[in-house]
Short mmCIF file of C-alpha atoms in Angstrom, two decimals:
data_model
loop_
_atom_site.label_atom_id
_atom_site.label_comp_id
_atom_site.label_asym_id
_atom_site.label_seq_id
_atom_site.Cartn_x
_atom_site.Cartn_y
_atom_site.Cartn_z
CA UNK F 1 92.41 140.09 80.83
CA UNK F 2 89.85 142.65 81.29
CA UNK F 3 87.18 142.57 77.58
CA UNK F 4 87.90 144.65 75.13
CA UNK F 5 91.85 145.27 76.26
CA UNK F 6 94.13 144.41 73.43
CA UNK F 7 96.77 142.26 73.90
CA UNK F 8 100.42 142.00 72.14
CA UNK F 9 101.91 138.49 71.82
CA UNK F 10 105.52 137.59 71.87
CA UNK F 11 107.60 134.85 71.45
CA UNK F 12 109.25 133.30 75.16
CA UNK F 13 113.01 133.01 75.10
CA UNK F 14 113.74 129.68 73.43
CA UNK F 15 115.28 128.11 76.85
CA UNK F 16 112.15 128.25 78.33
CA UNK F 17 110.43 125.05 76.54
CA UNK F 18 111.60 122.27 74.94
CA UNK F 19 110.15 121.37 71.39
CA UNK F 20 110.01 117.26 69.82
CA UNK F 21 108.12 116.07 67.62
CA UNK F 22 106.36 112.85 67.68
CA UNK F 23 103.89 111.60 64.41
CA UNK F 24 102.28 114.64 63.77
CA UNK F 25 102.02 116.14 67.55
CA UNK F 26 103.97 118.61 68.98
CA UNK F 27 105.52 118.02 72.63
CA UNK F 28 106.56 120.61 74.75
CA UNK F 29 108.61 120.81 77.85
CA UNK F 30 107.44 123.64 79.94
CA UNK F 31 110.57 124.51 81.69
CA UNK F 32 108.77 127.35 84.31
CA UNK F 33 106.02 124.83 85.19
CA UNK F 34 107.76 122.10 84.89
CA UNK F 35 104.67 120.58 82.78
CA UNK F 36 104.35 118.87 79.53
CA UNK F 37 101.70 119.82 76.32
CA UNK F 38 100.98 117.88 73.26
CA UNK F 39 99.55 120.67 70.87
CA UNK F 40 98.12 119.84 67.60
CA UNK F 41 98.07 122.05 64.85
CA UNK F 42 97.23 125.43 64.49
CA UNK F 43 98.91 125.89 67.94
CA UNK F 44 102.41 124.91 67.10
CA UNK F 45 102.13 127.39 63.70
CA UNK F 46 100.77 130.09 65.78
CA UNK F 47 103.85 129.51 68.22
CA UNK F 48 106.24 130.01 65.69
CA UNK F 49 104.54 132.93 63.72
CA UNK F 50 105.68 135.04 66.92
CA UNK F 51 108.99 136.43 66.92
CA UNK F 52 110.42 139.07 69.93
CA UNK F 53 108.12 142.12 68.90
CA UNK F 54 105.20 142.06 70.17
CA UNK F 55 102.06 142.19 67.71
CA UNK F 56 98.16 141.95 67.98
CA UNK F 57 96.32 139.28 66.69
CA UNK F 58 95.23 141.18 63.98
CA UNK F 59 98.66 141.49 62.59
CA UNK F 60 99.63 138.21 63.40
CA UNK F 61 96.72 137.12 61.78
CA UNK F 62 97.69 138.91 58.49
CA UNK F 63 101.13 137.28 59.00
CA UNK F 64 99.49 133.51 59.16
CA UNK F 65 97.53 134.55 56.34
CA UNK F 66 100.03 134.89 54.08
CA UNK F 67 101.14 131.41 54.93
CA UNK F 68 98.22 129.45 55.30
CA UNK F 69 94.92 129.09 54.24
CA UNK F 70 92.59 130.88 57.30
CA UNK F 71 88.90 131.00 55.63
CA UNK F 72 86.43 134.14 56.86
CA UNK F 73 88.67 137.06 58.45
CA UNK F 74 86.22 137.61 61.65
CA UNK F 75 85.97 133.74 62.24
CA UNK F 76 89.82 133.28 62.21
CA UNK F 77 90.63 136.59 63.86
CA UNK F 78 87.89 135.39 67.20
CA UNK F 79 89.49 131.63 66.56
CA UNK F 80 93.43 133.20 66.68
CA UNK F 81 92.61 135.61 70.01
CA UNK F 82 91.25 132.11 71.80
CA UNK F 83 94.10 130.15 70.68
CA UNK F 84 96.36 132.82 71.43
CA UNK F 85 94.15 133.28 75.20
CA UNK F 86 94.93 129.54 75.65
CA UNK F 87 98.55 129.54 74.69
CA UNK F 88 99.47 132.30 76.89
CA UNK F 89 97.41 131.05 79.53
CA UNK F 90 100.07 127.77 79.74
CA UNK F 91 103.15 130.13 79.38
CA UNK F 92 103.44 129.08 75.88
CA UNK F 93 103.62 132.90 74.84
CA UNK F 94 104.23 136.15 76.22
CA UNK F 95 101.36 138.36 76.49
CA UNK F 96 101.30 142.28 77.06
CA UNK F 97 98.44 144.70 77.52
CA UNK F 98 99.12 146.73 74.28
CA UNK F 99 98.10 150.63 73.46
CA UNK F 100 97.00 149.63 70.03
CA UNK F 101 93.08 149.23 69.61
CA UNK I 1 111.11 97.83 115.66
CA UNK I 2 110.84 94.01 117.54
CA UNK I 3 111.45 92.46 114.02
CA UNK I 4 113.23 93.89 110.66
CA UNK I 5 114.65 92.85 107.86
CA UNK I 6 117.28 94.88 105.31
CA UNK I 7 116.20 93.81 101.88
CA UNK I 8 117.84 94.57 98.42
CA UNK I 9 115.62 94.11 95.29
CA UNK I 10 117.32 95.68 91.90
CA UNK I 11 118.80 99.08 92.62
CA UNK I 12 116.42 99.73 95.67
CA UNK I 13 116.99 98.75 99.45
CA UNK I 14 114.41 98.51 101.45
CA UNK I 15 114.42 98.29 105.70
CA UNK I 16 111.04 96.36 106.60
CA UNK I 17 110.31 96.96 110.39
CA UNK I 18 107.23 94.97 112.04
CA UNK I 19 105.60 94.53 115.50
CA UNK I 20 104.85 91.03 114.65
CA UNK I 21 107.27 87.97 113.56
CA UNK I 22 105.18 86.35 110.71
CA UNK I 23 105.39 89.38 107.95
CA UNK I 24 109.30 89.17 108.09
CA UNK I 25 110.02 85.42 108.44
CA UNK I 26 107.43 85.12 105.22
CA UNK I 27 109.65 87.93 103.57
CA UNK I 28 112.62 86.13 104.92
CA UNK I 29 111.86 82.83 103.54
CA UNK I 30 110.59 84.20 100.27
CA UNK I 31 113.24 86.43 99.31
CA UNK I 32 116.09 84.30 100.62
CA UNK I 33 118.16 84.26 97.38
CA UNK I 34 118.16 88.06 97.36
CA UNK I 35 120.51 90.08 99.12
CA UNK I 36 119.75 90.56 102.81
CA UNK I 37 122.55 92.64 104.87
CA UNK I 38 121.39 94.10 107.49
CA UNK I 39 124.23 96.64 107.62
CA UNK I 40 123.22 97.91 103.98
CA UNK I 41 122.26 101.43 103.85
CA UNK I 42 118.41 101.17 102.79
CA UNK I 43 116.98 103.79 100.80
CA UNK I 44 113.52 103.19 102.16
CA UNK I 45 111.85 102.06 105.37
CA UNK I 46 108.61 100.36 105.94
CA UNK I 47 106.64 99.55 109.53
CA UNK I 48 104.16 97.52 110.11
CA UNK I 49 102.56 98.89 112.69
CA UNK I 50 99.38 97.83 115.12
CA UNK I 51 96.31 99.76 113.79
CA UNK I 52 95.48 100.74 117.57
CA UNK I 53 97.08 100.59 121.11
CA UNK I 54 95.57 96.71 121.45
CA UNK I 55 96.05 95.64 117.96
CA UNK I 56 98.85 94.00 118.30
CA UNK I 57 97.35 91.29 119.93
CA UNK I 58 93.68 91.51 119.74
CA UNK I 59 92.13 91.16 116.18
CA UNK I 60 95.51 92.34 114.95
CA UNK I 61 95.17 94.93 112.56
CA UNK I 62 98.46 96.24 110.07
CA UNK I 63 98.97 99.37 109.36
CA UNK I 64 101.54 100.59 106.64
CA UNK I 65 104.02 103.21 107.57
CA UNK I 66 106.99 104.09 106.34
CA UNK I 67 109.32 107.28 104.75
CA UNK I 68 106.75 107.84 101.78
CA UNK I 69 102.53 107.15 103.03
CA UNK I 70 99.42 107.73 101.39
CA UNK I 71 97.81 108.93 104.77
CA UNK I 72 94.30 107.16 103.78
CA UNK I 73 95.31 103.99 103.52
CA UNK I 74 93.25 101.37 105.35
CA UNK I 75 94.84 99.06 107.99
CA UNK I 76 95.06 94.93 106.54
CA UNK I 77 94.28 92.10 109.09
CA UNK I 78 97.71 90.42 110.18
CA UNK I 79 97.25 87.42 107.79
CA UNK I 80 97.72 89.95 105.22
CA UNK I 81 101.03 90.97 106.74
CA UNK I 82 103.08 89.76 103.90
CA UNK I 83 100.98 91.33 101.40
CA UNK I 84 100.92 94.51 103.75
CA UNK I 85 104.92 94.55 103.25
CA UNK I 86 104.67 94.27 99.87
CA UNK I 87 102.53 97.31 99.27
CA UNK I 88 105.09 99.02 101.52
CA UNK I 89 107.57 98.33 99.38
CA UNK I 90 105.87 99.42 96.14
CA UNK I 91 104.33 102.53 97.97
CA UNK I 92 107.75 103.67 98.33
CA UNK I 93 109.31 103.27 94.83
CA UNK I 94 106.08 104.27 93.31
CA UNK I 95 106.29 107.78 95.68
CA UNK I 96 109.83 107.77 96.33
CA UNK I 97 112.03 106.68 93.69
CA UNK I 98 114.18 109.40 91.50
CA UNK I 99 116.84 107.53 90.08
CA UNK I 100 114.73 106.36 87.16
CA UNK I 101 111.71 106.87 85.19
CA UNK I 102 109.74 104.28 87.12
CA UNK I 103 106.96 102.85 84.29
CA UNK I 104 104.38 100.87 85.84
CA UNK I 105 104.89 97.37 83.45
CA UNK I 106 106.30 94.34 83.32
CA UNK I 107 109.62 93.94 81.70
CA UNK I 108 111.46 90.26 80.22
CA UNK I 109 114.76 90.33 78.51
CA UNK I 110 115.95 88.08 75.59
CA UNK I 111 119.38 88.32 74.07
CA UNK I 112 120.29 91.80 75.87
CA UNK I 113 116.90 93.43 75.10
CA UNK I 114 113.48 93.75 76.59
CA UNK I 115 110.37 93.41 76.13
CA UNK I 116 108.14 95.65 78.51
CA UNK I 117 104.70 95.52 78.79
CA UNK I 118 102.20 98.08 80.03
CA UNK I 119 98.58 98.11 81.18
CA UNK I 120 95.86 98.65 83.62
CA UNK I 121 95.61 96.45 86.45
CA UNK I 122 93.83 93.09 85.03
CA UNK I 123 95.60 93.55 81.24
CA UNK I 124 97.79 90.83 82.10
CA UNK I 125 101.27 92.02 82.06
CA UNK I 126 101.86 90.79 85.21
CA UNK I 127 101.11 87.36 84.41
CA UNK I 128 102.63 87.08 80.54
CA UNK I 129 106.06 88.66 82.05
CA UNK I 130 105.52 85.44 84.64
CA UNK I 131 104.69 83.22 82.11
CA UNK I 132 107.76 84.04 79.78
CA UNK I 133 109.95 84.10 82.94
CA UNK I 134 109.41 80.36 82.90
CA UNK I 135 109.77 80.03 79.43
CA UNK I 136 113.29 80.97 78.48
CA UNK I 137 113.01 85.25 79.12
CA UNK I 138 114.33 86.58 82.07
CA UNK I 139 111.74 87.64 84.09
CA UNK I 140 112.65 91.49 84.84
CA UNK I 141 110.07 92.50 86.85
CA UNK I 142 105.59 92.54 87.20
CA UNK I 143 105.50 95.90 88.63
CA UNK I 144 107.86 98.50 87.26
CA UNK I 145 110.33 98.63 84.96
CA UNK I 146 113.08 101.61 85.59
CA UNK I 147 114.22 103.92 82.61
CA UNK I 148 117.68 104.88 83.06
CA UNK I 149 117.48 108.76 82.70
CA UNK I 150 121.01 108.74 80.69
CA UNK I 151 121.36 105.84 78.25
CA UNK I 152 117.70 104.54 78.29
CA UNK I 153 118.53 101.10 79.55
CA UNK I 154 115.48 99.45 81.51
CA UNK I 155 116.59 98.22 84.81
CA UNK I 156 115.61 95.34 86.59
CA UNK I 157 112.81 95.33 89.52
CA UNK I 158 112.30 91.63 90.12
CA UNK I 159 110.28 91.59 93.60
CA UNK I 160 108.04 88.48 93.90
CA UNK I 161 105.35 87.90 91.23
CA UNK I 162 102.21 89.12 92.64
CA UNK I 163 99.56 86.20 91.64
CA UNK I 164 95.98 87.42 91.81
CA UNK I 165 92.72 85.20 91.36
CA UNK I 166 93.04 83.30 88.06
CA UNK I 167 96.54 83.72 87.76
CA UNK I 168 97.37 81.82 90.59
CA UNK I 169 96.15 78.68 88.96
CA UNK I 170 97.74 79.47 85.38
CA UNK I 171 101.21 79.48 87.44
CA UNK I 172 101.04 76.65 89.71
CA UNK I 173 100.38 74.79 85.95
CA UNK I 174 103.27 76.22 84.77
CA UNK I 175 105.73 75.89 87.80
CA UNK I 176 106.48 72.26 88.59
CA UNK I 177 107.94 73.52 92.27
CA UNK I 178 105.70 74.06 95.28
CA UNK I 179 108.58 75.76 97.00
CA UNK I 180 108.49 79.15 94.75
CA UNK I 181 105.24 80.05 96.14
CA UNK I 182 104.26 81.50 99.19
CA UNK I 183 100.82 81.02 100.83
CA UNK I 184 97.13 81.48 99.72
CA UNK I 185 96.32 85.18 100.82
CA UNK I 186 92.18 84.20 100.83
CA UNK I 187 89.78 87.87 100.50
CA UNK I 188 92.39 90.36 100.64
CA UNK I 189 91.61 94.07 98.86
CA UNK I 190 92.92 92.65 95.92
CA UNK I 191 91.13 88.99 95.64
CA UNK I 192 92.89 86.08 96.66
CA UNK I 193 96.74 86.38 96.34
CA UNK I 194 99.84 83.90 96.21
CA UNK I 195 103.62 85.51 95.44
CA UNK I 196 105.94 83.71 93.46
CA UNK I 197 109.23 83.68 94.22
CA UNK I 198 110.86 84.74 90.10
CA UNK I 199 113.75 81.98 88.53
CA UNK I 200 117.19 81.86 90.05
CA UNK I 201 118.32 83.62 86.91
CA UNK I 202 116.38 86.68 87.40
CA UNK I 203 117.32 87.03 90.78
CA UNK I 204 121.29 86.62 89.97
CA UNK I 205 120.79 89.02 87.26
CA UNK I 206 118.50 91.62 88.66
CA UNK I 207 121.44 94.50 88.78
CA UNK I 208 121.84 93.71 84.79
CA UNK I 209 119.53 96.00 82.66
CA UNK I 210 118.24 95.48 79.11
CA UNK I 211 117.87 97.72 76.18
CA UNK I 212 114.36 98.22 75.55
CA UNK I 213 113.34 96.99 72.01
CA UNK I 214 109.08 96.83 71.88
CA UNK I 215 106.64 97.82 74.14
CA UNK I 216 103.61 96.08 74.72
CA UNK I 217 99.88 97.34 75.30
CA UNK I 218 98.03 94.03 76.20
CA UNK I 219 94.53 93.63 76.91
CA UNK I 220 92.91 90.67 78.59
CA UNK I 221 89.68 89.06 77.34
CA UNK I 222 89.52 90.31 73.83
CA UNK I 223 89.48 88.71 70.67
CA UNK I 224 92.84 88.68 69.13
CA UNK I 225 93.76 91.96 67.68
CA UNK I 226 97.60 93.75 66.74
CA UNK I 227 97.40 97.61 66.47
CA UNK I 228 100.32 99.78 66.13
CA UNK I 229 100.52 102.87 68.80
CA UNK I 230 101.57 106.13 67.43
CA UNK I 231 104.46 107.67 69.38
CA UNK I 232 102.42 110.43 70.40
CA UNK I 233 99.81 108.15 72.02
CA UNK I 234 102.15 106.19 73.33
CA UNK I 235 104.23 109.26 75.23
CA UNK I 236 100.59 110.07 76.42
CA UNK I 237 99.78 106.43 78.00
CA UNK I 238 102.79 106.02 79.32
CA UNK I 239 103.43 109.38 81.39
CA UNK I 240 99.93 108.19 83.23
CA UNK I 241 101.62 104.46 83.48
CA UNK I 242 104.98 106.22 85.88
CA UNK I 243 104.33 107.78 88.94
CA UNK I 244 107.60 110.05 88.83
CA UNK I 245 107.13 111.33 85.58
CA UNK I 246 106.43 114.53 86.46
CA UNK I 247 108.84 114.80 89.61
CA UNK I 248 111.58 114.19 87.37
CA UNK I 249 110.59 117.31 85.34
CA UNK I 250 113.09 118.28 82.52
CA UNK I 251 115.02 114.36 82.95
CA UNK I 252 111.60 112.42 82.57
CA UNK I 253 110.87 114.38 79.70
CA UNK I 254 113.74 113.58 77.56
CA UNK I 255 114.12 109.80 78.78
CA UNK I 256 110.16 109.28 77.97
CA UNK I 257 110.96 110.71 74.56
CA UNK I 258 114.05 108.54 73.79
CA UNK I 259 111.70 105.58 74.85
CA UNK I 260 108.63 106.25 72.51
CA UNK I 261 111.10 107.85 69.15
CA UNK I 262 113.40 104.12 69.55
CA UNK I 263 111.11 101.79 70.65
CA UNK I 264 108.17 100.26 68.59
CA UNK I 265 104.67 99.87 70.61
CA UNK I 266 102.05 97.79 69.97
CA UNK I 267 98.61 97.23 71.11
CA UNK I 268 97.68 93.82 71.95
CA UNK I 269 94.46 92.24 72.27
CA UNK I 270 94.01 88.65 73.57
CA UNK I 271 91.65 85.96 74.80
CA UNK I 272 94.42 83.64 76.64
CA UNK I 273 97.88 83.35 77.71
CA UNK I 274 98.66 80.79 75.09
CA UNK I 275 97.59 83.40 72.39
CA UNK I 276 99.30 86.15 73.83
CA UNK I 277 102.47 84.04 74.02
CA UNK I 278 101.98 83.16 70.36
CA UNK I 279 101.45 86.98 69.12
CA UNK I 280 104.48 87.97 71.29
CA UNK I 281 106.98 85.13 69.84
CA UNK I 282 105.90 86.32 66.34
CA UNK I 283 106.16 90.13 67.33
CA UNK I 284 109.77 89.48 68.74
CA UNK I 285 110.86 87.32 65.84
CA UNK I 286 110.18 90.42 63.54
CA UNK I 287 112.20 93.53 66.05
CA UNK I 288 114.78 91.03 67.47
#
């Protein structure tokens, strides 16, 4: 990702992991790679904030907002774009190069 | 190769090729209550091979070949032959074997369910599983215990009881019968060595697998302690414990999951055998 290029996120079509839950961690079967993740929370909220539009982690921000309780707007936009980085990154989550600034 | 010998040892079959005659009248000898036809289709075969051109004869030198190798492995003197075969046979399942999750524990069964124990090497699941094998379990297996990918079952591995260093003495105590062992291996990679041939029982029985019902942590040399393992941490330790986790992919996902969401795990701590013994009687008395 070249800086300063937005990104859009997207949800991957649900056939392509495998979700359980086990005491409070979240496992996932990465069907693609073939590889497994345990992801504590905020990553399995963030996963499941996404939907099949693609959005910018400034809206999906506003849409986590609503739900949870995210502290300082800058902090938790910079904190979402690495989480979002990272989950993309493992094929978690679609990601797009995306005309909005 | 000169000398062979077709070997079946729970669900695996194993074809054990060697230059020399003393690795496969050992094997021979020691696992004579086990299947042995040579017309069996193996799934696996080992050679033990001379190191070099001349080391079949001078300063003979084994080197351990066979359908799965870990191409650094370093060659064992000849009086190490049986021990050489052994790691064969475990280098195989451990790179080889898909039928199963393969978990590297012990397993024991009691009344249709088992008990399988996990740990790094020295924890002492090798021994307790020995120990219990004596003392009215049956003795499933020291080195891996095999998850059936479809109903979760844990199948039976019972190969000879690897006896390093301090265990060897713990199990000549406990086994009143000089013919179950097999000879001193003095200074090999591992320490000193002795195999123990497992009871008749656990031979008889080793196509019959067990429901798994806890699963053990243990740790050697540490004053007594019980901890429950979350599921998650569990899941964790045990996809390092199985060397086919992730070949089986989507298959070793879902059996690994069905293992850690019905099975209880525990941590143990312990500063003997007779300790360990008396926190797993009173751990079993509460799940069984």
């Amino acid at each position: 990702m070249k800086a300063g290029e937005a990104r859009a996120y997207v949800r991957c079509a649900d056939d392509e992991s495998i979700w359980r839950e086990l005491d409070g961690l979240n496992l996932v079967f990465h069907r693609p790679s073939g590889l497994t993740h345990m992801l504590t929370s905020p990553l399995p909220e963030i996963c499941a904030a996404l939907d099949n539009q693609p959005v910018t982690a400034a809206t999906l921000l506003e849409r986590l907002s609503a739900r949870f309780d995210l502290g300082e707007e800058g902090d938790a936009l910079a904190a979402l774009e690495a989480h979002l980085a990272e989950l993309a990154a493992l094929g978690l989550i679609g990601s797009q190069p995306c005309a909005i600034a | 190769m000169r000398h062979s010998l077709t070997l079946a040892i729970g669900p695996a079959t194993f074809r054990i090729g060697s230059a020399w005659e003393q690795p496969i009248a050992q094997l021979r000898a020691l696992y004579a209550a086990y299947p042995q036809d040579a017309a069996a289709i193996a799934d696996y075969a080992v050679r033990l091979e001379p190191a070099g051109p001349l080391r079949r004869w001078w300063r003979p030198s084994v080197r351990i070949a066979g359908d799965h190798m870990l191409p650094d492995a370093a060659p064992m003197a000849l009086r190490h032959g049986l021990l050489a075969a052994e790691m064969g046979m475990n280098l195989q399942m451990a790179l080889g074997w898909r039928r199963h999750l393969l978990i590297h524990a012990s397993s024991v069964e009691k009344g249709g369910r088992a008990l399988v124990m996990t740990g790094e090497s020295g924890s002492g699941k090798s021994t307790l599983a020995a120990l219990l094998g004596e003392r009215g379990w049956r003795f499933m297996g020291d080195e891996f215990a095999l998850l059936d990918l479809a109903d979760g079952r844990v199948h039976p591995f019972p190969r000879l009881v690897s006896l390093k260093n301090a265990a060897i003495g713990v199990m000549r105590a406990e086994v009143n019968d000089a013919t179950r062992f097999g000879p001193m291996m003095r200074e090999t990679p591992k320490g000193d060595i002795v195999h123990l041939i497992p009871p008749q029982d656990s031979i008889a029985r080793m196509r019959e697998p067990a429901r798994p019902a806890l699963l053990l942590f243990p740790r050697y040399g540490f004053a007594r302690d019980v901890r429950p393992v979350g599921q998650g941490e569990a899941f964790m330790r045990l996809t390092q414990a199985s060397t086919n986790y992730v070949a089986l992919g989507e298959a070793g996902f879902d059996a690994l999951h069905r293992f850690v969401t019905g099975v209880p795990a525990l941590a143990v701590d312990y500063e003997s055998g007779a300790a360990a013994l008396d926190i797993i009687d009173a751990l079993w008395g509460e799940v069984a």
